[in-house]
Every structure is written in C-alpha cells, then in structure tokens.
XYZ file of C-alpha atoms in Angstrom:
301
model
C -145.186 13.224 -59.751
C -142.533 10.187 -60.212
C -142.374 9.612 -63.864
C -140.496 6.300 -63.248
C -142.271 2.898 -63.493
C -140.784 0.047 -61.494
C -139.397 -3.227 -63.643
C -140.882 -5.999 -63.561
C -143.082 -8.711 -64.884
C -145.912 -8.584 -67.169
C -149.286 -8.609 -65.539
C -151.161 -11.309 -66.642
C -154.379 -9.403 -67.162
C -156.580 -11.692 -65.787
C -158.550 -8.950 -64.683
C -159.196 -5.207 -65.846
C -158.815 -2.822 -63.053
C -161.987 -0.684 -63.137
C -159.809 2.304 -64.824
C -159.340 0.103 -67.908
C -162.639 -0.289 -68.521
C -163.679 0.400 -72.158
C -162.789 -0.488 -75.667
C -160.098 1.583 -76.462
C -158.078 0.301 -73.383
C -159.171 -2.979 -73.696
C -158.415 -3.458 -77.495
C -154.441 -1.883 -76.458
C -154.413 -4.612 -73.855
C -155.301 -7.197 -76.315
C -152.917 -5.931 -78.856
C -150.111 -5.646 -76.874
C -150.627 -8.979 -75.524
C -150.982 -10.713 -78.800
C -147.742 -8.603 -79.644
C -145.922 -10.262 -77.044
C -147.199 -13.658 -78.003
C -145.696 -13.298 -81.435
C -142.720 -12.076 -80.549
C -142.034 -14.385 -78.142
C -142.820 -17.663 -80.513
C -140.328 -15.939 -83.383
C -143.639 -15.105 -85.719
C -143.421 -12.410 -88.004
C -145.943 -10.516 -88.619
C -146.332 -11.841 -92.257
C -146.890 -15.166 -90.914
C -149.497 -14.322 -88.531
C -151.281 -12.206 -91.061
C -151.598 -15.054 -93.022
C -152.965 -17.237 -90.682
C -155.876 -15.074 -90.003
C -156.201 -14.626 -93.844
C -155.156 -10.771 -93.890
C -151.763 -8.834 -94.275
C -149.092 -7.601 -92.069
C -150.867 -4.229 -91.730
C -153.904 -5.621 -90.237
C -151.760 -7.391 -87.475
C -149.869 -4.251 -87.095
C -153.368 -2.239 -86.535
C -154.341 -5.211 -84.209
C -151.546 -4.692 -81.975
C -151.554 -1.207 -81.563
C -155.359 -1.600 -80.661
C -156.568 0.482 -83.456
C -159.210 -2.024 -85.079
C -161.791 -3.981 -83.212
C -161.290 -8.231 -82.965
C -162.825 -10.970 -84.517
C -162.830 -13.626 -82.123
C -161.665 -16.106 -84.673
C -158.544 -14.283 -85.900
C -157.998 -14.630 -82.289
C -158.227 -17.959 -81.780
C -156.105 -19.004 -84.554
C -153.413 -16.358 -83.432
C -153.572 -18.503 -79.608
C -153.009 -21.410 -81.304
C -150.389 -20.520 -83.713
C -148.423 -18.348 -80.573
C -148.928 -21.776 -78.947
C -150.893 -20.735 -76.237
C -152.754 -24.015 -75.290
C -153.606 -22.799 -71.427
C -157.618 -22.945 -71.560
C -157.521 -20.103 -68.552
C -155.230 -18.001 -70.544
C -156.834 -18.188 -73.577
C -160.208 -17.301 -72.097
C -158.530 -14.136 -70.439
C -157.923 -12.808 -74.071
C -160.796 -13.610 -75.687
C -162.752 -12.367 -72.805
C -160.749 -8.943 -73.255
C -161.146 -9.129 -76.878
C -165.024 -9.192 -76.560
C -164.800 -6.532 -74.272
C -162.820 -4.352 -76.892
C -165.517 -5.242 -79.462
C -168.220 -3.608 -76.785
C -169.317 0.055 -77.709
C -168.463 2.748 -75.513
C -171.094 4.849 -73.692
C -169.829 7.847 -76.078
C -171.367 5.614 -78.815
C -174.971 7.155 -77.692
C -173.217 10.582 -79.231
C -172.059 9.335 -82.353
C -173.847 12.220 -84.082
C -171.536 14.622 -82.125
C -168.298 12.683 -81.587
C -165.477 12.750 -84.502
C -163.889 9.449 -85.346
C -160.482 11.320 -84.332
C -161.794 11.935 -80.899
C -162.944 8.696 -80.304
C -159.981 6.971 -78.714
C -159.521 9.905 -76.516
C -162.625 9.131 -74.781
C -161.751 5.700 -74.325
C -158.381 6.810 -72.921
C -159.614 9.516 -70.865
C -162.021 6.579 -68.836
C -158.817 4.548 -68.759
C -156.500 7.012 -67.294
C -155.357 7.067 -63.750
C -153.391 10.199 -64.252
C -154.866 12.903 -66.334
C -152.609 16.010 -66.466
C -153.177 18.870 -68.803
C -152.140 22.277 -69.903
C -154.566 24.700 -71.637
C -153.865 28.156 -72.755
C -156.776 28.823 -74.507
C -159.571 27.394 -72.422
C -160.893 26.159 -69.218
C -159.748 22.381 -69.541
C -162.961 20.383 -70.345
C -163.271 18.128 -67.308
C -163.713 21.356 -65.113
C -165.963 23.358 -67.646
C -169.344 24.470 -66.495
C -172.171 23.741 -68.966
C -172.555 27.532 -69.877
C -168.775 27.700 -70.277
C -169.203 24.584 -72.358
C -171.570 25.887 -74.914
C -169.916 29.028 -75.039
C -166.756 27.003 -76.448
C -168.949 25.332 -78.778
C -170.191 27.941 -80.416
C -167.179 28.880 -81.150
C -166.092 25.645 -82.410
C -169.359 24.401 -84.534
C -170.943 28.070 -85.436
C -173.196 26.034 -88.029
C -174.935 24.071 -84.989
C -178.397 23.775 -84.802
C -179.064 24.472 -80.873
C -180.131 20.903 -80.465
C -176.482 19.910 -81.962
C -174.887 21.962 -79.617
C -176.604 20.773 -76.550
C -176.074 17.241 -77.944
C -172.263 18.418 -77.623
C -172.412 20.059 -74.057
C -174.663 17.002 -72.660
C -171.659 14.484 -74.088
C -169.013 17.039 -72.177
C -170.681 16.879 -68.923
C -170.907 13.208 -69.317
C -167.466 12.811 -69.727
C -166.870 14.967 -66.575
C -168.557 12.178 -64.605
C -165.064 10.379 -64.572
C -163.903 12.782 -61.678
C -166.992 11.375 -59.781
C -166.524 7.464 -59.193
C -165.241 5.796 -56.129
C -161.854 5.627 -57.374
C -161.630 8.903 -59.851
C -158.068 9.604 -61.600
C -155.950 12.113 -60.144
C -156.668 15.287 -62.251
C -153.796 17.820 -62.822
C -154.259 21.002 -64.568
C -152.309 24.117 -65.330
C -154.161 27.029 -67.071
C -152.894 29.727 -68.616
C -153.714 33.071 -67.133
C -154.992 35.011 -70.376
C -157.560 31.561 -70.643
C -159.275 32.841 -67.246
C -159.643 36.441 -68.309
C -161.042 35.948 -71.726
C -164.763 36.433 -71.247
C -165.509 33.487 -73.147
C -169.365 33.405 -72.941
C -169.449 36.384 -71.462
C -168.561 38.193 -68.111
C -171.294 36.133 -65.991
C -170.027 32.648 -68.086
C -166.693 33.139 -66.920
C -167.954 34.393 -63.647
C -169.435 31.237 -63.050
C -166.694 29.295 -64.533
C -163.966 30.493 -62.028
C -166.537 29.851 -58.940
C -166.330 26.475 -60.151
C -162.348 26.136 -60.401
C -162.142 27.610 -57.263
C -164.600 24.673 -56.025
C -162.394 21.922 -57.969
C -159.661 23.136 -55.741
C -160.977 21.668 -52.739
C -161.396 18.084 -54.423
C -158.682 15.925 -52.897
C -158.095 14.217 -56.365
C -157.689 17.229 -58.492
C -154.765 19.817 -58.709
C -155.242 23.542 -60.375
C -152.420 25.555 -60.959
C -152.320 29.104 -63.043
C -149.730 30.039 -65.047
C -149.616 34.008 -64.422
C -148.591 36.608 -66.612
C -145.361 37.401 -64.438
C -143.869 34.255 -65.275
C -143.237 35.021 -68.292
C -142.255 32.668 -71.260
C -142.470 28.863 -70.371
C -141.673 25.886 -72.167
C -145.330 24.986 -73.248
C -145.226 27.901 -75.943
C -146.117 25.494 -78.797
C -149.839 25.279 -77.265
C -152.036 23.304 -75.407
C -151.830 19.500 -74.941
C -152.928 16.771 -72.232
C -150.800 13.549 -70.905
C -152.867 10.116 -70.095
C -150.700 7.968 -67.638
C -152.390 4.097 -67.023
C -152.639 2.108 -64.022
C -148.860 0.086 -63.555
C -148.401 -2.457 -66.073
C -151.069 -1.370 -67.994
C -150.898 0.569 -70.912
C -147.979 3.026 -72.201
C -148.147 6.934 -71.712
C -150.399 8.990 -74.299
C -149.923 12.530 -75.098
C -153.120 13.714 -76.813
C -152.730 17.099 -79.411
C -156.028 18.267 -80.342
C -156.295 20.196 -83.240
C -158.820 22.195 -85.337
C -160.043 18.897 -87.162
C -158.233 16.273 -86.013
C -155.852 15.030 -83.267
C -152.167 13.518 -82.839
C -151.895 10.810 -80.210
C -148.153 10.265 -79.347
C -146.974 7.179 -77.439
C -143.358 6.623 -78.140
C -141.047 6.889 -75.186
C -139.035 9.703 -75.975
C -141.687 12.190 -77.125
C -143.532 11.100 -73.997
C -140.914 12.213 -71.580
C -140.572 15.451 -73.170
C -143.695 16.585 -72.647
C -143.871 14.822 -69.169
C -140.794 17.554 -68.441
C -142.445 20.057 -70.026
C -145.450 19.672 -67.553
C -143.138 19.385 -64.328
C -141.419 22.690 -65.565
C -144.462 24.296 -65.560
C -145.659 23.041 -62.444
C -142.511 24.853 -61.193
C -143.545 28.383 -62.608
C -147.122 28.259 -62.164
C -148.844 29.223 -58.736
C -148.328 26.419 -56.169
C -151.825 24.570 -55.515
C -152.681 26.181 -51.851
C -152.113 29.819 -53.849
C -154.575 28.971 -56.677
C -157.913 29.742 -54.480
C -156.421 33.319 -53.392
C -155.200 33.815 -56.989
C -158.657 32.490 -58.445
C -160.506 34.830 -56.127
C -158.513 37.747 -57.065
C -159.312 37.018 -61.033
C -163.050 36.757 -59.721
C -163.007 40.261 -58.244
C -161.095 41.733 -61.005
C -163.415 40.588 -64.393
C-alpha cells in the first residue's frame, strides 16, 4: 500500500463520506476545521478560550476532537474567526451536531470502557484497517465461540450475561465489513496465535475455518507470520493502524493494553508503524498462500 497522500487543498467538508459517519470522526473533523480557521485568523488558543468562557486547554481538547461541542461555543468561535458565509457556518454546525450524537456502542456502555470508545468510532470511520496480532485472531475476524473464550480470559469475574453482552458487541463491530463500501482489512497473524487452542480444540478449528472463508473476501487480506520467519520488527506486540478517506483525518495507531489504550497520531510515530507493517508483509506468507497454510494448521490442531 502506498503511504503517500497527494498534496492539495483542504476539503470543504460539505458532506461526510459514509466512512466518516459517527461522533468520533465528526468531532475530529470539526476540531480540525476550527483549528485551521483559528490559525488562519491568527487567534491564540487563549483568546479563543476567553471567547467561549473557557480556557486554552478547552480549545485544545475541542480541536483534537476529544470532547463534544456546545453549539453556542461553535457559533461564537466561527464569528471570532470571521466566518460569515451562512453555508459554511451551517456545514460546521451540522458536523458539530453529529459529533454530539451517541454512537451505536452507547447501547453497550455497560461493557465498553471509556478508553475503547474513541477506537470504536475510528474503526467505523476508517477506509483501511491494518493490524498485527501475536496473541489472538484479530477482533473483526473472530467467531462468537472464539470471542467468548477470549473474553473469559480478559474478564474472568464476568457473569454469563455480561460475557454475552461483550461477545454481542464484538459481533456488532464486525458489521463494518458487511456494508456496500467496507474498509480494506489487512491482518497479519503470528502463527503462535493460530496454534494456541484458545477456547479448546473445537473452537480453534471453527476459527481457522472462519479465517479461510475470510481470505475469499475481496476487501480482506490475511497473512500469517510463520515460525520460520524468525525474528521480526513487531517484537513489541500487537497493534492496529487506521487510515481514513483522503483529506479527512490523520492516520492513527492504536495500542491496546490491559486496562487502557494509547492512540498515536504524530506523523513520525505513525510512519514507523506503517513501515513495520510493510516489513511484516514481506516476511509473512503471501495472501495467495494463506488458505493453504491455514488448511495445514487446521489439519494438525
């Protein structure tokens, strides 16, 4: 995949691409637009914060898309930044309204930790999702049985009802792959994850069959990093790289930990992870070879 982005004017955001639906992406778009307007006008964050009866840190959070918007604040900021065109003001206000709408995952608020919510919104907005996983099959390709076994490991104190809520939510996430214009999903899975009997032998066999089926989807690429590859550049562990429609949002790298997550979006950091994924792609089985390898592993487990 080409990492370059063509230079050109910033899009006018008169309409959200369908990939950019959802409050997280909308917040980031509004924040980025307000930041560009502020900087073009030469207004400091302190001055902008004073205008909306807040602080410079509040402006920073708004511009990074880390909080919702009060429409009154957006109106005041647009006025401060000299935006008088009614059509342009309406576009930003419409996006701000969408940014305040709850995402589908709010229905699962009892089982979705706060640190995961931004990722769910970004996953829905992405046009490309690339991930490397060393421990488990990636979430978007898990069977219900396999997902249930993984959840039991992460949340051993859950009741059966809560556990099923977590599995249901994960299956709901997978619907992102079923739309008319789904994201391109590229996964590289360490061979150890495919031989580890998570949930037992029968569960693993079902999961391997699911992966073989996934290799037939035109928007899904599955590679396996075999033991024979030896050392590899992703020795630090699993991670996910999210890319969005051209000109919308910056690339994001998601690092999930036991009780929190890290979101990286600085260009230098993101470029490093993209390079690691490309190097893994060279060391891993080529996509056309994956079904055969998965079939052999299925036969052996």
